PDB file of C-alpha atoms in Angstrom:
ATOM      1  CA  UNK A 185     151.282  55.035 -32.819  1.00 44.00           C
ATOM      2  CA  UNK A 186     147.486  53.845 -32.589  1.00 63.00           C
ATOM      3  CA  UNK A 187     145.269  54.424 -35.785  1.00 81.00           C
ATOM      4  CA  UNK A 188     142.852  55.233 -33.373  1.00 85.00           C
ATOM      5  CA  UNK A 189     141.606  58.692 -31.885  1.00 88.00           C
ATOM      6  CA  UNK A 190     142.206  59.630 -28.405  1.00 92.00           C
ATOM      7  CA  UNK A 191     138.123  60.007 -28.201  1.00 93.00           C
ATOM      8  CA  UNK A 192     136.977  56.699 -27.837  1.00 94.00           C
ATOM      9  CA  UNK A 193     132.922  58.122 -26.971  1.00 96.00           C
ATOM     10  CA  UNK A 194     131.738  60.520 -29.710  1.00 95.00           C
ATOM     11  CA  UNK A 195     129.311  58.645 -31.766  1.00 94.00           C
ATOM     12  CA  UNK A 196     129.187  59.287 -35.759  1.00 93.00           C
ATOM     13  CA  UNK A 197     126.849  62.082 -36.290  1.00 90.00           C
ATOM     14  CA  UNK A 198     124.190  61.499 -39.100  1.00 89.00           C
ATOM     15  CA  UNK A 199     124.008  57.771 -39.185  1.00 96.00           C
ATOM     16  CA  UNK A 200     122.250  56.421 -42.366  1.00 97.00           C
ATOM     17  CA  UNK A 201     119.663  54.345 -40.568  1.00 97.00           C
ATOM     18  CA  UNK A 202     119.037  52.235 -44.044  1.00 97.00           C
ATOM     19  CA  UNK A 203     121.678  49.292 -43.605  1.00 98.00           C
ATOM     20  CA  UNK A 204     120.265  47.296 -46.868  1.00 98.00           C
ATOM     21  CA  UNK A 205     121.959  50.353 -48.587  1.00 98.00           C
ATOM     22  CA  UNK A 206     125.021  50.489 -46.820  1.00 98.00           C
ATOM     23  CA  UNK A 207     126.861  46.708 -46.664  1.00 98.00           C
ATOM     24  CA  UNK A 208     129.203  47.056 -49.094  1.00 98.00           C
ATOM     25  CA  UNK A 209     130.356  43.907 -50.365  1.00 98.00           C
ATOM     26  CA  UNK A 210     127.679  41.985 -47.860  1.00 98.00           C
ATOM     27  CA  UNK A 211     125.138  43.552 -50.434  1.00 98.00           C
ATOM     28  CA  UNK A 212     124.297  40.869 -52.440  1.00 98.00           C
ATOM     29  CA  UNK A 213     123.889  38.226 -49.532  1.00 98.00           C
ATOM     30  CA  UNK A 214     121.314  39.540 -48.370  1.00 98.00           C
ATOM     31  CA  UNK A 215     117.763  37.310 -47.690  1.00 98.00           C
ATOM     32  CA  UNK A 216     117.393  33.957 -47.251  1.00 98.00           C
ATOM     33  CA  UNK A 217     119.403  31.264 -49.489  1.00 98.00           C
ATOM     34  CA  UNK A 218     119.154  27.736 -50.223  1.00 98.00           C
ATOM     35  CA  UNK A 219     122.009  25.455 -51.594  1.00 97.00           C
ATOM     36  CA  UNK A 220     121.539  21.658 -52.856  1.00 96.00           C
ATOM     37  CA  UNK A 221     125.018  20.568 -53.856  1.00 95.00           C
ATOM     38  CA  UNK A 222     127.289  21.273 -51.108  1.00 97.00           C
ATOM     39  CA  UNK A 223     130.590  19.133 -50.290  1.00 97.00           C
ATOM     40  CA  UNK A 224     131.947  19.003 -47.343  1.00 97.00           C
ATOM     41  CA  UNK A 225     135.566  17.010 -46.516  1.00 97.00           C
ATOM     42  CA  UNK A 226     135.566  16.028 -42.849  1.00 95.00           C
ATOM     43  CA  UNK A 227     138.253  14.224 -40.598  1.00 95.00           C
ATOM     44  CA  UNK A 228     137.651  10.536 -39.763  1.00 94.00           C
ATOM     45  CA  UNK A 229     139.793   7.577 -37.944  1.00 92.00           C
ATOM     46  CA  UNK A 230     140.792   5.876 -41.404  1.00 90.00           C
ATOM     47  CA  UNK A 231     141.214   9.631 -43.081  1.00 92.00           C
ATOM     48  CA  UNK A 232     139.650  12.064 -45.211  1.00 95.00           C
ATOM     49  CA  UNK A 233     135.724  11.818 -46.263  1.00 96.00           C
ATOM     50  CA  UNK A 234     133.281  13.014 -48.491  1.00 97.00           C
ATOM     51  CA  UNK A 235     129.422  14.236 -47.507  1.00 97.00           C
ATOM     52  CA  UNK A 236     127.215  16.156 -49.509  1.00 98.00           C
ATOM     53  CA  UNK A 237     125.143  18.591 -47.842  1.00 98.00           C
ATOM     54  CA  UNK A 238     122.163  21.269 -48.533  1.00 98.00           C
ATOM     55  CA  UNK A 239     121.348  24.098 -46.591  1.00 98.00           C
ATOM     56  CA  UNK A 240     119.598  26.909 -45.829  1.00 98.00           C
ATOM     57  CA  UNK A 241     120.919  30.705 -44.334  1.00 98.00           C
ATOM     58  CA  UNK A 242     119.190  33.501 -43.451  1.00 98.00           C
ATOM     59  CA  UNK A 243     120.744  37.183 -43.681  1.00 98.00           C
ATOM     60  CA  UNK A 244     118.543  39.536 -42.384  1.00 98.00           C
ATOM     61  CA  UNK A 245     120.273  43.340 -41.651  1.00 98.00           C
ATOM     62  CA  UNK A 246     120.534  44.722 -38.327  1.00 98.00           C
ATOM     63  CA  UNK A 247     120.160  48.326 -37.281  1.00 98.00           C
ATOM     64  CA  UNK A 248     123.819  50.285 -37.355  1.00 98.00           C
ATOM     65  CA  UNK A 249     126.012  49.526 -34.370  1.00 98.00           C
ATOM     66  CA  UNK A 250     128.762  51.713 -32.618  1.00 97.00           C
ATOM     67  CA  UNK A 251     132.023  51.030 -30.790  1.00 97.00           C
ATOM     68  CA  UNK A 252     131.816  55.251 -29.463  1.00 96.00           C
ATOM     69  CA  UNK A 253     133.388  56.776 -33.217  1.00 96.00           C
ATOM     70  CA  UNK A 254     133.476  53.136 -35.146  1.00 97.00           C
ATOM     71  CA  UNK A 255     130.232  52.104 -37.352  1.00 98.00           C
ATOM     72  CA  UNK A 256     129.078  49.286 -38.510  1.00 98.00           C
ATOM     73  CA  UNK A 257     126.559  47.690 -40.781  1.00 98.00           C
ATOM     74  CA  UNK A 258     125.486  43.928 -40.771  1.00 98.00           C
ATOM     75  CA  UNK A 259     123.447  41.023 -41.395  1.00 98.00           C
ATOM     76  CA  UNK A 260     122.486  38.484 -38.378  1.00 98.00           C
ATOM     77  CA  UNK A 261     122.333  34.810 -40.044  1.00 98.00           C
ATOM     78  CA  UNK A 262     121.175  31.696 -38.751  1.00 98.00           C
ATOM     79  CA  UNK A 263     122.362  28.647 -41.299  1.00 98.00           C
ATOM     80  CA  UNK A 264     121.206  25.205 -40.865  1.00 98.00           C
ATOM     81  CA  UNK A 265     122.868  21.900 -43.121  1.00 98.00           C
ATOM     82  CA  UNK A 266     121.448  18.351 -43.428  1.00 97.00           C
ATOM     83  CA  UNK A 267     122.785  15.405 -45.288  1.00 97.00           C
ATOM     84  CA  UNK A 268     120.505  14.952 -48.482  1.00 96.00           C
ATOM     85  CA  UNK A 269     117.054  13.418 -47.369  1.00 89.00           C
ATOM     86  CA  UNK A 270     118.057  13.695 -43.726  1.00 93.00           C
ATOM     87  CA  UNK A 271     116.024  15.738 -41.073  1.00 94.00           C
ATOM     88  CA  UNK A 272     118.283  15.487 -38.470  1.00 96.00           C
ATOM     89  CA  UNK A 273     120.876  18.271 -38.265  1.00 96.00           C
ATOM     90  CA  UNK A 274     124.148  17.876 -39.707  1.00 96.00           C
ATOM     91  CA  UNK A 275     125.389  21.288 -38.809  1.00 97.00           C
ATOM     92  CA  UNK A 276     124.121  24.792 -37.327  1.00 98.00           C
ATOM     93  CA  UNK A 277     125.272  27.669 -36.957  1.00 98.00           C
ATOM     94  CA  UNK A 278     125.191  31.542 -36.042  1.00 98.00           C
ATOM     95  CA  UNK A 279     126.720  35.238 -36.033  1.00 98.00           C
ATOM     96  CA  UNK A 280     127.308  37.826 -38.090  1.00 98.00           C
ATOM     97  CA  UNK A 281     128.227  39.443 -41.304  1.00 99.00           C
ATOM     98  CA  UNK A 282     129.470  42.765 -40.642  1.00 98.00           C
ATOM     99  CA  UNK A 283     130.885  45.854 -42.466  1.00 98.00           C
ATOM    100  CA  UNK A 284     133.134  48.899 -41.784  1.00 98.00           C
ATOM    101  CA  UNK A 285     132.902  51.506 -44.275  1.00 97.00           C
ATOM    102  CA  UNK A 286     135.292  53.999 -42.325  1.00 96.00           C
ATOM    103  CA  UNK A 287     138.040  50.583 -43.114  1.00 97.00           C
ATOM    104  CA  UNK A 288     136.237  48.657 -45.790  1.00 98.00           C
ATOM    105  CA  UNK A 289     136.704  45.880 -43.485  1.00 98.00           C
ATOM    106  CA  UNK A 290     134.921  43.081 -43.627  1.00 98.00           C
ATOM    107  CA  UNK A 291     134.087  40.471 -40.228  1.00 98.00           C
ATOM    108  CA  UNK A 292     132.453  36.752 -39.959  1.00 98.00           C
ATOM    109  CA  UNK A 293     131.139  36.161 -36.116  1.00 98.00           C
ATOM    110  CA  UNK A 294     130.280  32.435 -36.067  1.00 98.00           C
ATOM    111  CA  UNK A 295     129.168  30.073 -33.042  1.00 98.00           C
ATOM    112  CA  UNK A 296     128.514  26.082 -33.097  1.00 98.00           C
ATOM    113  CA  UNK A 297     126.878  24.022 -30.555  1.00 97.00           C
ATOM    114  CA  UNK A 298     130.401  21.684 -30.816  1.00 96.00           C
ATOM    115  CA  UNK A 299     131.802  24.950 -27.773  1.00 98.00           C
ATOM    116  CA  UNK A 300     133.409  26.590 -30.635  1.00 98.00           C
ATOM    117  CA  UNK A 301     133.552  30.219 -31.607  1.00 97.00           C
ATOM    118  CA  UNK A 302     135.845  32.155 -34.503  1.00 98.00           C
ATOM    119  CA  UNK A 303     135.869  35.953 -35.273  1.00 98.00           C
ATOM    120  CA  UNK A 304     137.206  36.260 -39.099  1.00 98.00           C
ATOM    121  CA  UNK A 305     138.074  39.157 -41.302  1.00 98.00           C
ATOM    122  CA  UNK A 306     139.623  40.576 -44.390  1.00 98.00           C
ATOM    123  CA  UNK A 307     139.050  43.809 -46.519  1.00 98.00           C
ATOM    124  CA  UNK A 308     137.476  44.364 -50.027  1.00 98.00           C
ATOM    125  CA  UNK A 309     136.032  47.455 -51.813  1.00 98.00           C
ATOM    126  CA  UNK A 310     132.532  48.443 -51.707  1.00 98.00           C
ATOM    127  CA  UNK A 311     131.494  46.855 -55.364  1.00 98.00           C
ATOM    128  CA  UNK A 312     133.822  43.554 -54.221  1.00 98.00           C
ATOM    129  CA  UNK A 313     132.714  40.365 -55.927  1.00 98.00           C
ATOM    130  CA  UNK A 314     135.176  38.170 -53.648  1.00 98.00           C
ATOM    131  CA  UNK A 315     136.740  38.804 -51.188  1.00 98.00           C
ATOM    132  CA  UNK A 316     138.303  36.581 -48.234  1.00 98.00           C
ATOM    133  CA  UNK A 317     138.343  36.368 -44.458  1.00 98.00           C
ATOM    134  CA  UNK A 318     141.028  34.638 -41.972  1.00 98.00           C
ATOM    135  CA  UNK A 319     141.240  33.910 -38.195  1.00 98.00           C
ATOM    136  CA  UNK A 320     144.035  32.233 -36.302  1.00 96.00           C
ATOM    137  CA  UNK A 321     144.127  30.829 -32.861  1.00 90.00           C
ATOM    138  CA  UNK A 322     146.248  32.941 -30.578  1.00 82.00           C
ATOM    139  CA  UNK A 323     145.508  36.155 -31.621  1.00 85.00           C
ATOM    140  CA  UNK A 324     144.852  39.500 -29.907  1.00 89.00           C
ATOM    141  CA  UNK A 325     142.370  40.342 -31.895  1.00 94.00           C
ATOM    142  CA  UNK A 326     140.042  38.115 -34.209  1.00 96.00           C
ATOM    143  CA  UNK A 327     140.731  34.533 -33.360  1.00 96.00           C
ATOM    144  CA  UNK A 328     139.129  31.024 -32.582  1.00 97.00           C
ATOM    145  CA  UNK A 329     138.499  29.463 -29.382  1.00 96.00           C
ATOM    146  CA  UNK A 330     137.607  26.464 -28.765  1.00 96.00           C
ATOM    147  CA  UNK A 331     136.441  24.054 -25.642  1.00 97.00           C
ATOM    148  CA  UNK A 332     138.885  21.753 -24.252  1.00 98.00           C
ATOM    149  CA  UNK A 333     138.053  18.540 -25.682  1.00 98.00           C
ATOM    150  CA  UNK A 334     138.157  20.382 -29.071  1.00 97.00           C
ATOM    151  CA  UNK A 335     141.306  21.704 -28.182  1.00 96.00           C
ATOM    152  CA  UNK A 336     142.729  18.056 -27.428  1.00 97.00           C
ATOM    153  CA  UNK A 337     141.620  16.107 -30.069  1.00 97.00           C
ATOM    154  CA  UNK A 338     140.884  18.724 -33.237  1.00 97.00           C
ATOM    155  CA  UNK A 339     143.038  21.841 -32.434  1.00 97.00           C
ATOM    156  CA  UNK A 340     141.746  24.682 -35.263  1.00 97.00           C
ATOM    157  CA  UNK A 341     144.606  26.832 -36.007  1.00 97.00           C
ATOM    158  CA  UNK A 342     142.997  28.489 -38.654  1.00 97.00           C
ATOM    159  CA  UNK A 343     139.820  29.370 -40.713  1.00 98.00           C
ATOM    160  CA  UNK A 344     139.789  30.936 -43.969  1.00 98.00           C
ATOM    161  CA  UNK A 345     136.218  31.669 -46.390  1.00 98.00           C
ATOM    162  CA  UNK A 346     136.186  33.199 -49.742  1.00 98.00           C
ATOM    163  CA  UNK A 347     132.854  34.438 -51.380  1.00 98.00           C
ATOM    164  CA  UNK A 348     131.774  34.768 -54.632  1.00 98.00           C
ATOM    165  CA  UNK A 349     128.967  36.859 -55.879  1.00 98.00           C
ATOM    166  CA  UNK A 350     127.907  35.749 -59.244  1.00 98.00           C
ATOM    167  CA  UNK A 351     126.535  37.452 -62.372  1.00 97.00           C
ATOM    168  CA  UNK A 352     123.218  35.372 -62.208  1.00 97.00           C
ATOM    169  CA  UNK A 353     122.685  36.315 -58.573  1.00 97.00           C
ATOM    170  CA  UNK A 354     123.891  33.534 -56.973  1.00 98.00           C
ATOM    171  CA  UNK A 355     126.709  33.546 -54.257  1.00 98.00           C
ATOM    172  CA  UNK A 356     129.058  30.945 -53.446  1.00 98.00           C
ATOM    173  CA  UNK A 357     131.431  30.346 -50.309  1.00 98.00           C
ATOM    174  CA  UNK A 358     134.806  27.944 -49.982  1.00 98.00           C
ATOM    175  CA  UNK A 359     135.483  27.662 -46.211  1.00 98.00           C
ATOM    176  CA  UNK A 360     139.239  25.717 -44.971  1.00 98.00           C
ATOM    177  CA  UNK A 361     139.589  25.025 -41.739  1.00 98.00           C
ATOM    178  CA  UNK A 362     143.030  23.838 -40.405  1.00 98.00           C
ATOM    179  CA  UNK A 363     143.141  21.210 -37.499  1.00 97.00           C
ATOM    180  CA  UNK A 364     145.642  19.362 -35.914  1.00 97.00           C
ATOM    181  CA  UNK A 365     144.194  16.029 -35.403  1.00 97.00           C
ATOM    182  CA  UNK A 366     145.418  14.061 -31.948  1.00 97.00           C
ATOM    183  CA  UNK A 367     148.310  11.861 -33.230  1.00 95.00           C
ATOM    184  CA  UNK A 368     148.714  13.340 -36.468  1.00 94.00           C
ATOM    185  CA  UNK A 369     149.505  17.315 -35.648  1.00 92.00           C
ATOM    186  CA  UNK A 370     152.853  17.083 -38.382  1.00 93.00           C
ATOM    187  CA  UNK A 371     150.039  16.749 -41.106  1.00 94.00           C
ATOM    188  CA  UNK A 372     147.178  19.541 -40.235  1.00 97.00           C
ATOM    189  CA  UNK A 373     143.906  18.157 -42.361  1.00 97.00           C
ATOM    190  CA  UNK A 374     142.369  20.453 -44.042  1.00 98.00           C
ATOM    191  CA  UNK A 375     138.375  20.331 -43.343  1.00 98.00           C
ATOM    192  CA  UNK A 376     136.954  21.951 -46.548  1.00 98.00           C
ATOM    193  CA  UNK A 377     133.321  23.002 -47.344  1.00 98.00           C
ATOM    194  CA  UNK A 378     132.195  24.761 -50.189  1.00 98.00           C
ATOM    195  CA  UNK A 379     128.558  25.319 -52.029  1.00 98.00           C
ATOM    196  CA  UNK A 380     126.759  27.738 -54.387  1.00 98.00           C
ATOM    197  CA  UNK A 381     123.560  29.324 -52.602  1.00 98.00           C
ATOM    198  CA  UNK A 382     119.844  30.394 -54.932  1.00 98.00           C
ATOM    199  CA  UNK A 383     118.153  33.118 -53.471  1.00 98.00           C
ATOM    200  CA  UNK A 384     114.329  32.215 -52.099  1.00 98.00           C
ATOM    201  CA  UNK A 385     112.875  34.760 -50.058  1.00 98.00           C
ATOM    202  CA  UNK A 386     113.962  38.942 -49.883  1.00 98.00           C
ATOM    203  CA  UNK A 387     115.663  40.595 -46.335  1.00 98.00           C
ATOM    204  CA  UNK A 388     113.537  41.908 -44.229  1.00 97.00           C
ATOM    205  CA  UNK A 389     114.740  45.522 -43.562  1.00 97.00           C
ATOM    206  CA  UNK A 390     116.514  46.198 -40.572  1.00 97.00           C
ATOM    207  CA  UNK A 391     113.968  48.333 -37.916  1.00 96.00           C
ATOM    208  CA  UNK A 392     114.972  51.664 -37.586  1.00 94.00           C
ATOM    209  CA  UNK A 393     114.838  51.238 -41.677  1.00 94.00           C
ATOM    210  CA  UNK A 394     111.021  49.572 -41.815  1.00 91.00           C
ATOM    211  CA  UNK A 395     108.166  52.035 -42.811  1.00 78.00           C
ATOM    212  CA  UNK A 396     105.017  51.475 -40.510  1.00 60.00           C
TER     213      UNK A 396
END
């Protein structure tokens, strides 16, 4: 039986147009974020290796978006990492942060400019501290996709990121991401990155939200 109504159109009626005050956990990510110390264990020929990284995110919420009866709130980010004293970009990428009240479902949308995309999710309560989001290849729903070459010689079979909010108003993040490397798929590497982001600049709200 689907856990879905038959009426796939009607819209919610009396939307809260204010998403700042309706993300749930997402809350307290929020704004724009800058993190110095990040570590970030990558695949290479002779095996695992270490490069620090900073970076820089920006949350900024969206207006509420609706699937006909199904609601969501969210922040659209833009993150950008560099190697320590290193203009040239290490890694970008896009998406969003989204939450489901209705579920308390969380979602991570993320693109790279490797021809990779991965939809992620997990549930947590409103008030969650941490909480953690999964996607596996070869799903109906969710998932990772990847371009061919990606596909040949770094299969992804699955991505995993836990936050943490902190008391001091920090947040931190742990990403895994499981590859089969070509020639070695009985020993999927794990590629780990993890860092602790400082706040430095507020969200602006989302439109429908802004004052004029």
């Amino acid at each position: 039986m689907s856990e879905y109504s038959n009426d796939i159109f009607t819209e919610p009626s009396n939307i809260d147009m204010d998403t700042l005050a309706n993300l749930g956990p997402l809350a307290a990510m929020a704004g724009i974020w800058e993190g110095q110390r990040g570590l970030d264990i990558k695949p290479k020929a002779d095996g695992p290796r270490k490069q620090a990284y900073v970076e820089r995110i920006e949350l900024q919420p969206i207006d509420p978006v609706t699937n006909g009866p199904q609601l969501f709130y969210g922040l659209r980010y833009v993150l950008i990492v560099n190697k320590p004293d290193n203009v040239k970009t290490y890694h970008e990428q896009v998406g969003y942060w989204l939450w489901e009240p209705a579920t308390n479902t969380v979602i991570q949308t993320l693109a790279i400019p490797r021809g990779q995309i991965a939809m992620a999710s997990g549930t947590a309560a409103p008030d969650a501290k941490t909480f953690e989001l999964v996607a596996q290849r070869e799903q109906d729903t969710y998932g990772i996709c990847s371009n061919p070459f990606l596909e040949f010689g770094f299969k992804t079979t699955e991505y995993r990121i836990k936050v943490t909010v902190n008391d001091d108003g920090t947040w931190g993040y742990e990403e895994d991401t499981v590859m089969l490397l070509r020639g070695k798929e009985s020993e999927p590497f794990h590629h780990v990155d993890r860092n602790v982001l400082h706040k430095v600049g507020e969200p602006t709200p989302n439109p429908l939200a802004r004052k004029e």
